């Protein structure tokens, strides 16, 4: 895929908002199916920018496809995640833990509230990642950064956020309460959330909403990618830096009838200041992360 500029990086959410029904209110009372098969088309793109004058520099890009099988089980559901294909290019194509964890096949048991009660399959992840053909130093770094406990917490939070919309009458451009869900989220705390409206996606009436958050992070992988993504950036590779502010938008789109996902995207912008003691100079950089998942219901 060609270089992703800032308009495309946030395009999944901003274009959808532009096309939303601005006047319609809906009565949201989803009924999940007993069985569903979804094919998920994923894009993960990571880029950077030095100062305000430089154009965005592409880093690593992932294009991944996996299948989700939903099956009613007792008063909950069993969701099986199975990898179909993964293609990557760029500096971190063999060392981006958040992307490579998708190589693990998962069985996710959901309770009646749609929240995971158990997640199995991550016990095979380190063995899978250990077989990637790369230098041993990079392999060991990847394994150290592949925290399966953290991956499970992130996955539980995704399912929680898919249930952020309250049932009942929804009006476009309405703020959503985040106080309740923040008490349960394990990996992020929301600043705010907004229901944007309904949108037709693949012949489905989908309900769109955005969750906003911020955090502080040193972003070591993205800084490392910055150093080696262009020749001018290499001059700063001996720099030190402190954790910086990261602003995020998590966009969700759910099927009005079933509550199953239609589309999701995650846009993050991180701000780091590099400090080079030898040159006694500082350089602000901006680090971008964009991910999107398109859900196609097979049956």
PDB file of N, CA, C and O in Angstrom, residues 111-173:
ATOM      1  N   UNK A 111     -18.607 -14.209  28.129  1.00  0.00           N
ATOM      2  CA  UNK A 111     -19.742 -14.360  29.028  1.00  0.00           C
ATOM      3  C   UNK A 111     -20.995 -13.776  28.406  1.00  0.00           C
ATOM      4  O   UNK A 111     -20.973 -13.257  27.283  1.00  0.00           O
ATOM      5  N   UNK A 112     -22.114 -13.826  29.096  1.00  0.00           N
ATOM      6  CA  UNK A 112     -23.367 -13.277  28.552  1.00  0.00           C
ATOM      7  C   UNK A 112     -23.294 -11.774  28.294  1.00  0.00           C
ATOM      8  O   UNK A 112     -24.085 -11.239  27.516  1.00  0.00           O
ATOM      9  N   UNK A 113     -22.339 -11.085  28.944  1.00  0.00           N
ATOM     10  CA  UNK A 113     -22.162  -9.648  28.723  1.00  0.00           C
ATOM     11  C   UNK A 113     -21.247  -9.348  27.542  1.00  0.00           C
ATOM     12  O   UNK A 113     -20.978  -8.181  27.230  1.00  0.00           O
ATOM     13  N   UNK A 114     -20.743 -10.393  26.859  1.00  0.00           N
ATOM     14  CA  UNK A 114     -19.874 -10.185  25.703  1.00  0.00           C
ATOM     15  C   UNK A 114     -18.428  -9.894  26.042  1.00  0.00           C
ATOM     16  O   UNK A 114     -17.644  -9.552  25.160  1.00  0.00           O
ATOM     17  N   UNK A 115     -18.050 -10.064  27.313  1.00  0.00           N
ATOM     18  CA  UNK A 115     -16.680  -9.791  27.771  1.00  0.00           C
ATOM     19  C   UNK A 115     -15.935 -11.116  27.926  1.00  0.00           C
ATOM     20  O   UNK A 115     -16.507 -12.086  28.445  1.00  0.00           O
ATOM     21  N   UNK A 116     -14.669 -11.205  27.482  1.00  0.00           N
ATOM     22  CA  UNK A 116     -13.929 -12.468  27.596  1.00  0.00           C
ATOM     23  C   UNK A 116     -13.795 -12.954  29.031  1.00  0.00           C
ATOM     24  O   UNK A 116     -13.394 -12.198  29.925  1.00  0.00           O
ATOM     25  N   UNK A 117     -14.148 -14.202  29.244  1.00  0.00           N
ATOM     26  CA  UNK A 117     -13.918 -14.862  30.525  1.00  0.00           C
ATOM     27  C   UNK A 117     -12.613 -15.644  30.509  1.00  0.00           C
ATOM     28  O   UNK A 117     -11.993 -15.842  31.552  1.00  0.00           O
ATOM     29  N   UNK A 118     -12.224 -16.113  29.327  1.00  0.00           N
ATOM     30  CA  UNK A 118     -10.948 -16.816  29.183  1.00  0.00           C
ATOM     31  C   UNK A 118     -10.429 -16.627  27.769  1.00  0.00           C
ATOM     32  O   UNK A 118     -11.213 -16.483  26.820  1.00  0.00           O
ATOM     33  N   UNK A 119      -9.106 -16.593  27.636  1.00  0.00           N
ATOM     34  CA  UNK A 119      -8.435 -16.480  26.341  1.00  0.00           C
ATOM     35  C   UNK A 119      -7.325 -17.515  26.320  1.00  0.00           C
ATOM     36  O   UNK A 119      -6.417 -17.466  27.154  1.00  0.00           O
ATOM     37  N   UNK A 120      -7.388 -18.471  25.412  1.00  0.00           N
ATOM     38  CA  UNK A 120      -6.366 -19.505  25.331  1.00  0.00           C
ATOM     39  C   UNK A 120      -5.719 -19.474  23.947  1.00  0.00           C
ATOM     40  O   UNK A 120      -6.365 -19.144  22.951  1.00  0.00           O
ATOM     41  N   UNK A 121      -4.452 -19.836  23.897  1.00  0.00           N
ATOM     42  CA  UNK A 121      -3.713 -19.876  22.644  1.00  0.00           C
ATOM     43  C   UNK A 121      -2.417 -19.093  22.676  1.00  0.00           C
ATOM     44  O   UNK A 121      -1.507 -19.356  21.892  1.00  0.00           O
ATOM     45  N   UNK A 122      -2.334 -18.140  23.593  1.00  0.00           N
ATOM     46  CA  UNK A 122      -1.114 -17.333  23.655  1.00  0.00           C
ATOM     47  C   UNK A 122       0.091 -18.117  24.182  1.00  0.00           C
ATOM     48  O   UNK A 122       1.225 -17.663  24.031  1.00  0.00           O
ATOM     49  N   UNK A 123      -0.156 -19.284  24.788  1.00  0.00           N
ATOM     50  CA  UNK A 123       0.974 -20.069  25.287  1.00  0.00           C
ATOM     51  C   UNK A 123       1.871 -20.561  24.151  1.00  0.00           C
ATOM     52  O   UNK A 123       3.029 -20.930  24.382  1.00  0.00           O
ATOM     53  N   UNK A 124       1.371 -20.547  22.912  1.00  0.00           N
ATOM     54  CA  UNK A 124       2.178 -20.973  21.767  1.00  0.00           C
ATOM     55  C   UNK A 124       2.907 -19.814  21.095  1.00  0.00           C
ATOM     56  O   UNK A 124       3.716 -20.030  20.189  1.00  0.00           O
ATOM     57  N   UNK A 125       2.643 -18.560  21.541  1.00  0.00           N
ATOM     58  CA  UNK A 125       3.137 -17.397  20.800  1.00  0.00           C
ATOM     59  C   UNK A 125       4.662 -17.330  20.767  1.00  0.00           C
ATOM     60  O   UNK A 125       5.257 -17.089  19.707  1.00  0.00           O
ATOM     61  N   UNK A 126       5.317 -17.524  21.902  1.00  0.00           N
ATOM     62  CA  UNK A 126       6.771 -17.380  21.928  1.00  0.00           C
ATOM     63  C   UNK A 126       7.445 -18.411  21.035  1.00  0.00           C
ATOM     64  O   UNK A 126       8.461 -18.119  20.388  1.00  0.00           O
ATOM     65  N   UNK A 127       6.885 -19.612  20.982  1.00  0.00           N
ATOM     66  CA  UNK A 127       7.450 -20.626  20.083  1.00  0.00           C
ATOM     67  C   UNK A 127       7.279 -20.210  18.630  1.00  0.00           C
ATOM     68  O   UNK A 127       8.183 -20.396  17.797  1.00  0.00           O
ATOM     69  N   UNK A 128       6.125 -19.623  18.294  1.00  0.00           N
ATOM     70  CA  UNK A 128       5.871 -19.161  16.924  1.00  0.00           C
ATOM     71  C   UNK A 128       6.829 -18.028  16.557  1.00  0.00           C
ATOM     72  O   UNK A 128       7.465 -18.037  15.491  1.00  0.00           O
ATOM     73  N   UNK A 129       6.963 -17.048  17.457  1.00  0.00           N
ATOM     74  CA  UNK A 129       7.830 -15.907  17.178  1.00  0.00           C
ATOM     75  C   UNK A 129       9.300 -16.316  17.136  1.00  0.00           C
ATOM     76  O   UNK A 129      10.096 -15.722  16.400  1.00  0.00           O
ATOM     77  N   UNK A 130       9.652 -17.330  17.923  1.00  0.00           N
ATOM     78  CA  UNK A 130      11.032 -17.792  17.944  1.00  0.00           C
ATOM     79  C   UNK A 130      11.480 -18.402  16.638  1.00  0.00           C
ATOM     80  O   UNK A 130      12.695 -18.535  16.392  1.00  0.00           O
ATOM     81  N   UNK A 131      10.527 -18.775  15.778  1.00  0.00           N
ATOM     82  CA  UNK A 131      10.874 -19.381  14.495  1.00  0.00           C
ATOM     83  C   UNK A 131      11.064 -18.351  13.379  1.00  0.00           C
ATOM     84  O   UNK A 131      11.411 -18.706  12.258  1.00  0.00           O
ATOM     85  N   UNK A 132      10.826 -17.055  13.686  1.00  0.00           N
ATOM     86  CA  UNK A 132      11.034 -16.025  12.671  1.00  0.00           C
ATOM     87  C   UNK A 132      12.523 -15.937  12.341  1.00  0.00           C
ATOM     88  O   UNK A 132      13.371 -15.881  13.236  1.00  0.00           O
ATOM     89  N   UNK A 133      12.832 -15.928  11.069  1.00  0.00           N
ATOM     90  CA  UNK A 133      14.227 -15.921  10.613  1.00  0.00           C
ATOM     91  C   UNK A 133      14.811 -14.513  10.744  1.00  0.00           C
ATOM     92  O   UNK A 133      14.557 -13.638   9.910  1.00  0.00           O
ATOM     93  N   UNK A 134      15.581 -14.289  11.801  1.00  0.00           N
ATOM     94  CA  UNK A 134      16.228 -13.003  12.012  1.00  0.00           C
ATOM     95  C   UNK A 134      17.374 -13.191  13.002  1.00  0.00           C
ATOM     96  O   UNK A 134      17.531 -14.255  13.611  1.00  0.00           O
ATOM     97  N   UNK A 135      18.187 -12.147  13.147  1.00  0.00           N
ATOM     98  CA  UNK A 135      19.322 -12.204  14.067  1.00  0.00           C
ATOM     99  C   UNK A 135      18.838 -12.489  15.478  1.00  0.00           C
ATOM    100  O   UNK A 135      17.769 -12.032  15.895  1.00  0.00           O
ATOM    101  N   UNK A 136      19.642 -13.223  16.234  1.00  0.00           N
ATOM    102  CA  UNK A 136      19.223 -13.654  17.562  1.00  0.00           C
ATOM    103  C   UNK A 136      18.945 -12.470  18.488  1.00  0.00           C
ATOM    104  O   UNK A 136      18.022 -12.530  19.309  1.00  0.00           O
ATOM    105  N   UNK A 137      19.720 -11.384  18.386  1.00  0.00           N
ATOM    106  CA  UNK A 137      19.489 -10.210  19.244  1.00  0.00           C
ATOM    107  C   UNK A 137      18.094  -9.648  19.025  1.00  0.00           C
ATOM    108  O   UNK A 137      17.395  -9.285  19.981  1.00  0.00           O
ATOM    109  N   UNK A 138      17.679  -9.563  17.759  1.00  0.00           N
ATOM    110  CA  UNK A 138      16.352  -9.034  17.454  1.00  0.00           C
ATOM    111  C   UNK A 138      15.261 -10.009  17.906  1.00  0.00           C
ATOM    112  O   UNK A 138      14.199  -9.598  18.378  1.00  0.00           O
ATOM    113  N   UNK A 139      15.533 -11.303  17.770  1.00  0.00           N
ATOM    114  CA  UNK A 139      14.564 -12.305  18.215  1.00  0.00           C
ATOM    115  C   UNK A 139      14.352 -12.207  19.719  1.00  0.00           C
ATOM    116  O   UNK A 139      13.213 -12.245  20.197  1.00  0.00           O
ATOM    117  N   UNK A 140      15.438 -12.080  20.467  1.00  0.00           N
ATOM    118  CA  UNK A 140      15.320 -11.985  21.916  1.00  0.00           C
ATOM    119  C   UNK A 140      14.594 -10.707  22.330  1.00  0.00           C
ATOM    120  O   UNK A 140      13.810 -10.713  23.285  1.00  0.00           O
ATOM    121  N   UNK A 141      14.826  -9.609  21.623  1.00  0.00           N
ATOM    122  CA  UNK A 141      14.113  -8.364  21.918  1.00  0.00           C
ATOM    123  C   UNK A 141      12.620  -8.535  21.677  1.00  0.00           C
ATOM    124  O   UNK A 141      11.786  -8.089  22.480  1.00  0.00           O
ATOM    125  N   UNK A 142      12.269  -9.181  20.557  1.00  0.00           N
ATOM    126  CA  UNK A 142      10.860  -9.414  20.245  1.00  0.00           C
ATOM    127  C   UNK A 142      10.198 -10.258  21.317  1.00  0.00           C
ATOM    128  O   UNK A 142       9.082  -9.953  21.771  1.00  0.00           O
ATOM    129  N   UNK A 143      10.864 -11.309  21.763  1.00  0.00           N
ATOM    130  CA  UNK A 143      10.285 -12.187  22.780  1.00  0.00           C
ATOM    131  C   UNK A 143      10.124 -11.447  24.103  1.00  0.00           C
ATOM    132  O   UNK A 143       9.113 -11.621  24.798  1.00  0.00           O
ATOM    133  N   UNK A 144      11.100 -10.611  24.462  1.00  0.00           N
ATOM    134  CA  UNK A 144      10.997  -9.848  25.717  1.00  0.00           C
ATOM    135  C   UNK A 144       9.803  -8.891  25.689  1.00  0.00           C
ATOM    136  O   UNK A 144       9.163  -8.653  26.720  1.00  0.00           O
ATOM    137  N   UNK A 145       9.521  -8.326  24.511  1.00  0.00           N
ATOM    138  CA  UNK A 145       8.460  -7.324  24.400  1.00  0.00           C
ATOM    139  C   UNK A 145       7.093  -7.943  24.122  1.00  0.00           C
ATOM    140  O   UNK A 145       6.098  -7.223  24.061  1.00  0.00           O
ATOM    141  N   UNK A 146       7.047  -9.250  23.944  1.00  0.00           N
ATOM    142  CA  UNK A 146       5.771  -9.926  23.645  1.00  0.00           C
ATOM    143  C   UNK A 146       5.171 -10.454  24.941  1.00  0.00           C
ATOM    144  O   UNK A 146       5.294 -11.632  25.282  1.00  0.00           O
ATOM    145  N   UNK A 147       4.520  -9.566  25.666  1.00  0.00           N
ATOM    146  CA  UNK A 147       3.924  -9.874  26.969  1.00  0.00           C
ATOM    147  C   UNK A 147       2.510 -10.406  26.741  1.00  0.00           C
ATOM    148  O   UNK A 147       1.584  -9.638  26.457  1.00  0.00           O
ATOM    149  N   UNK A 148       2.334 -11.698  26.861  1.00  0.00           N
ATOM    150  CA  UNK A 148       1.027 -12.293  26.569  1.00  0.00           C
ATOM    151  C   UNK A 148      -0.034 -11.868  27.581  1.00  0.00           C
ATOM    152  O   UNK A 148      -1.216 -11.802  27.251  1.00  0.00           O
ATOM    153  N   UNK A 149       0.386 -11.557  28.810  1.00  0.00           N
ATOM    154  CA  UNK A 149      -0.574 -11.048  29.802  1.00  0.00           C
ATOM    155  C   UNK A 149      -1.132  -9.703  29.348  1.00  0.00           C
ATOM    156  O   UNK A 149      -2.336  -9.443  29.459  1.00  0.00           O
ATOM    157  N   UNK A 150      -0.248  -8.852  28.810  1.00  0.00           N
ATOM    158  CA  UNK A 150      -0.696  -7.550  28.307  1.00  0.00           C
ATOM    159  C   UNK A 150      -1.575  -7.711  27.073  1.00  0.00           C
ATOM    160  O   UNK A 150      -2.577  -6.996  26.915  1.00  0.00           O
ATOM    161  N   UNK A 151      -1.235  -8.646  26.188  1.00  0.00           N
ATOM    162  CA  UNK A 151      -2.061  -8.878  25.001  1.00  0.00           C
ATOM    163  C   UNK A 151      -3.479  -9.292  25.402  1.00  0.00           C
ATOM    164  O   UNK A 151      -4.464  -8.847  24.800  1.00  0.00           O
ATOM    165  N   UNK A 152      -3.600 -10.149  26.404  1.00  0.00           N
ATOM    166  CA  UNK A 152      -4.925 -10.583  26.852  1.00  0.00           C
ATOM    167  C   UNK A 152      -5.713  -9.413  27.436  1.00  0.00           C
ATOM    168  O   UNK A 152      -6.921  -9.280  27.189  1.00  0.00           O
ATOM    169  N   UNK A 153      -5.038  -8.552  28.205  1.00  0.00           N
ATOM    170  CA  UNK A 153      -5.719  -7.389  28.777  1.00  0.00           C
ATOM    171  C   UNK A 153      -6.203  -6.450  27.674  1.00  0.00           C
ATOM    172  O   UNK A 153      -7.325  -5.914  27.740  1.00  0.00           O
ATOM    173  N   UNK A 154      -5.376  -6.241  26.647  1.00  0.00           N
ATOM    174  CA  UNK A 154      -5.774  -5.382  25.534  1.00  0.00           C
ATOM    175  C   UNK A 154      -6.985  -5.960  24.799  1.00  0.00           C
ATOM    176  O   UNK A 154      -7.906  -5.222  24.419  1.00  0.00           O
ATOM    177  N   UNK A 155      -6.989  -7.263  24.621  1.00  0.00           N
ATOM    178  CA  UNK A 155      -8.103  -7.904  23.925  1.00  0.00           C
ATOM    179  C   UNK A 155      -9.394  -7.788  24.738  1.00  0.00           C
ATOM    180  O   UNK A 155     -10.476  -7.524  24.187  1.00  0.00           O
ATOM    181  N   UNK A 156      -9.294  -7.965  26.055  1.00  0.00           N
ATOM    182  CA  UNK A 156     -10.487  -7.786  26.897  1.00  0.00           C
ATOM    183  C   UNK A 156     -11.020  -6.358  26.783  1.00  0.00           C
ATOM    184  O   UNK A 156     -12.242  -6.138  26.720  1.00  0.00           O
ATOM    185  N   UNK A 157     -10.109  -5.380  26.718  1.00  0.00           N
ATOM    186  CA  UNK A 157     -10.545  -3.987  26.602  1.00  0.00           C
ATOM    187  C   UNK A 157     -11.240  -3.722  25.276  1.00  0.00           C
ATOM    188  O   UNK A 157     -12.205  -2.949  25.206  1.00  0.00           O
ATOM    189  N   UNK A 158     -10.784  -4.347  24.192  1.00  0.00           N
ATOM    190  CA  UNK A 158     -11.442  -4.182  22.896  1.00  0.00           C
ATOM    191  C   UNK A 158     -12.892  -4.650  22.983  1.00  0.00           C
ATOM    192  O   UNK A 158     -13.813  -3.963  22.520  1.00  0.00           O
ATOM    193  N   UNK A 159     -13.117  -5.809  23.589  1.00  0.00           N
ATOM    194  CA  UNK A 159     -14.484  -6.309  23.724  1.00  0.00           C
ATOM    195  C   UNK A 159     -15.314  -5.402  24.628  1.00  0.00           C
ATOM    196  O   UNK A 159     -16.512  -5.186  24.375  1.00  0.00           O
ATOM    197  N   UNK A 160     -14.711  -4.873  25.681  1.00  0.00           N
ATOM    198  CA  UNK A 160     -15.445  -3.943  26.550  1.00  0.00           C
ATOM    199  C   UNK A 160     -15.873  -2.703  25.767  1.00  0.00           C
ATOM    200  O   UNK A 160     -17.015  -2.235  25.891  1.00  0.00           O
ATOM    201  N   UNK A 161     -14.965  -2.164  24.964  1.00  0.00           N
ATOM    202  CA  UNK A 161     -15.268  -0.944  24.225  1.00  0.00           C
ATOM    203  C   UNK A 161     -16.301  -1.182  23.135  1.00  0.00           C
ATOM    204  O   UNK A 161     -17.030  -0.259  22.753  1.00  0.00           O
ATOM    205  N   UNK A 162     -16.387  -2.401  22.622  1.00  0.00           N
ATOM    206  CA  UNK A 162     -17.434  -2.714  21.651  1.00  0.00           C
ATOM    207  C   UNK A 162     -18.820  -2.667  22.288  1.00  0.00           C
ATOM    208  O   UNK A 162     -19.829  -2.631  21.580  1.00  0.00           O
ATOM    209  N   UNK A 163     -18.845  -2.682  23.603  1.00  0.00           N
ATOM    210  CA  UNK A 163     -20.118  -2.624  24.331  1.00  0.00           C
ATOM    211  C   UNK A 163     -20.350  -1.267  24.990  1.00  0.00           C
ATOM    212  O   UNK A 163     -21.186  -1.141  25.884  1.00  0.00           O
ATOM    213  N   UNK A 164     -19.605  -0.263  24.525  1.00  0.00           N
ATOM    214  CA  UNK A 164     -19.727   1.062  25.140  1.00  0.00           C
ATOM    215  C   UNK A 164     -21.061   1.731  24.827  1.00  0.00           C
ATOM    216  O   UNK A 164     -21.588   2.483  25.643  1.00  0.00           O
ATOM    217  N   UNK A 165     -21.641   1.456  23.645  1.00  0.00           N
ATOM    218  CA  UNK A 165     -22.910   2.092  23.296  1.00  0.00           C
ATOM    219  C   UNK A 165     -24.025   1.606  24.207  1.00  0.00           C
ATOM    220  O   UNK A 165     -24.226   0.396  24.355  1.00  0.00           O
ATOM    221  N   UNK A 166     -24.780   2.501  24.813  1.00  0.00           N
ATOM    222  CA  UNK A 166     -25.923   2.069  25.624  1.00  0.00           C
ATOM    223  C   UNK A 166     -27.064   1.626  24.725  1.00  0.00           C
ATOM    224  O   UNK A 166     -27.234   2.126  23.610  1.00  0.00           O
ATOM    225  N   UNK A 167     -27.839   0.675  25.181  1.00  0.00           N
ATOM    226  CA  UNK A 167     -29.014   0.251  24.421  1.00  0.00           C
ATOM    227  C   UNK A 167     -30.131   1.264  24.614  1.00  0.00           C
ATOM    228  O   UNK A 167     -30.244   1.911  25.651  1.00  0.00           O
ATOM    229  N   UNK A 168     -30.969   1.386  23.590  1.00  0.00           N
ATOM    230  CA  UNK A 168     -32.060   2.345  23.626  1.00  0.00           C
ATOM    231  C   UNK A 168     -31.897   3.382  22.521  1.00  0.00           C
ATOM    232  O   UNK A 168     -31.219   3.156  21.529  1.00  0.00           O
ATOM    233  N   UNK A 169     -32.538   4.531  22.705  1.00  0.00           N
ATOM    234  CA  UNK A 169     -32.529   5.584  21.697  1.00  0.00           C
ATOM    235  C   UNK A 169     -31.185   6.298  21.699  1.00  0.00           C
ATOM    236  O   UNK A 169     -30.707   6.751  22.738  1.00  0.00           O
ATOM    237  N   UNK A 170     -30.580   6.392  20.495  1.00  0.00           N
ATOM    238  CA  UNK A 170     -29.303   7.080  20.334  1.00  0.00           C
ATOM    239  C   UNK A 170     -29.479   8.231  19.353  1.00  0.00           C
ATOM    240  O   UNK A 170     -30.048   8.058  18.270  1.00  0.00           O
ATOM    241  N   UNK A 171     -28.973   9.397  19.737  1.00  0.00           N
ATOM    242  CA  UNK A 171     -29.025  10.567  18.865  1.00  0.00           C
ATOM    243  C   UNK A 171     -27.612  10.910  18.410  1.00  0.00           C
ATOM    244  O   UNK A 171     -26.674  10.859  19.206  1.00  0.00           O
ATOM    245  N   UNK A 172     -27.435  11.264  17.127  1.00  0.00           N
ATOM    246  CA  UNK A 172     -26.100  11.587  16.610  1.00  0.00           C
ATOM    247  C   UNK A 172     -25.432  12.715  17.394  1.00  0.00           C
ATOM    248  O   UNK A 172     -26.091  13.580  17.968  1.00  0.00           O
ATOM    249  N   UNK A 173     -24.110  12.661  17.421  1.00  0.00           N
ATOM    250  CA  UNK A 173     -23.273  13.670  18.086  1.00  0.00           C
ATOM    251  C   UNK A 173     -23.569  13.764  19.578  1.00  0.00           C
ATOM    252  O   UNK A 173     -23.561  14.839  20.165  1.00  0.00           O
TER     253      UNK A 173
END
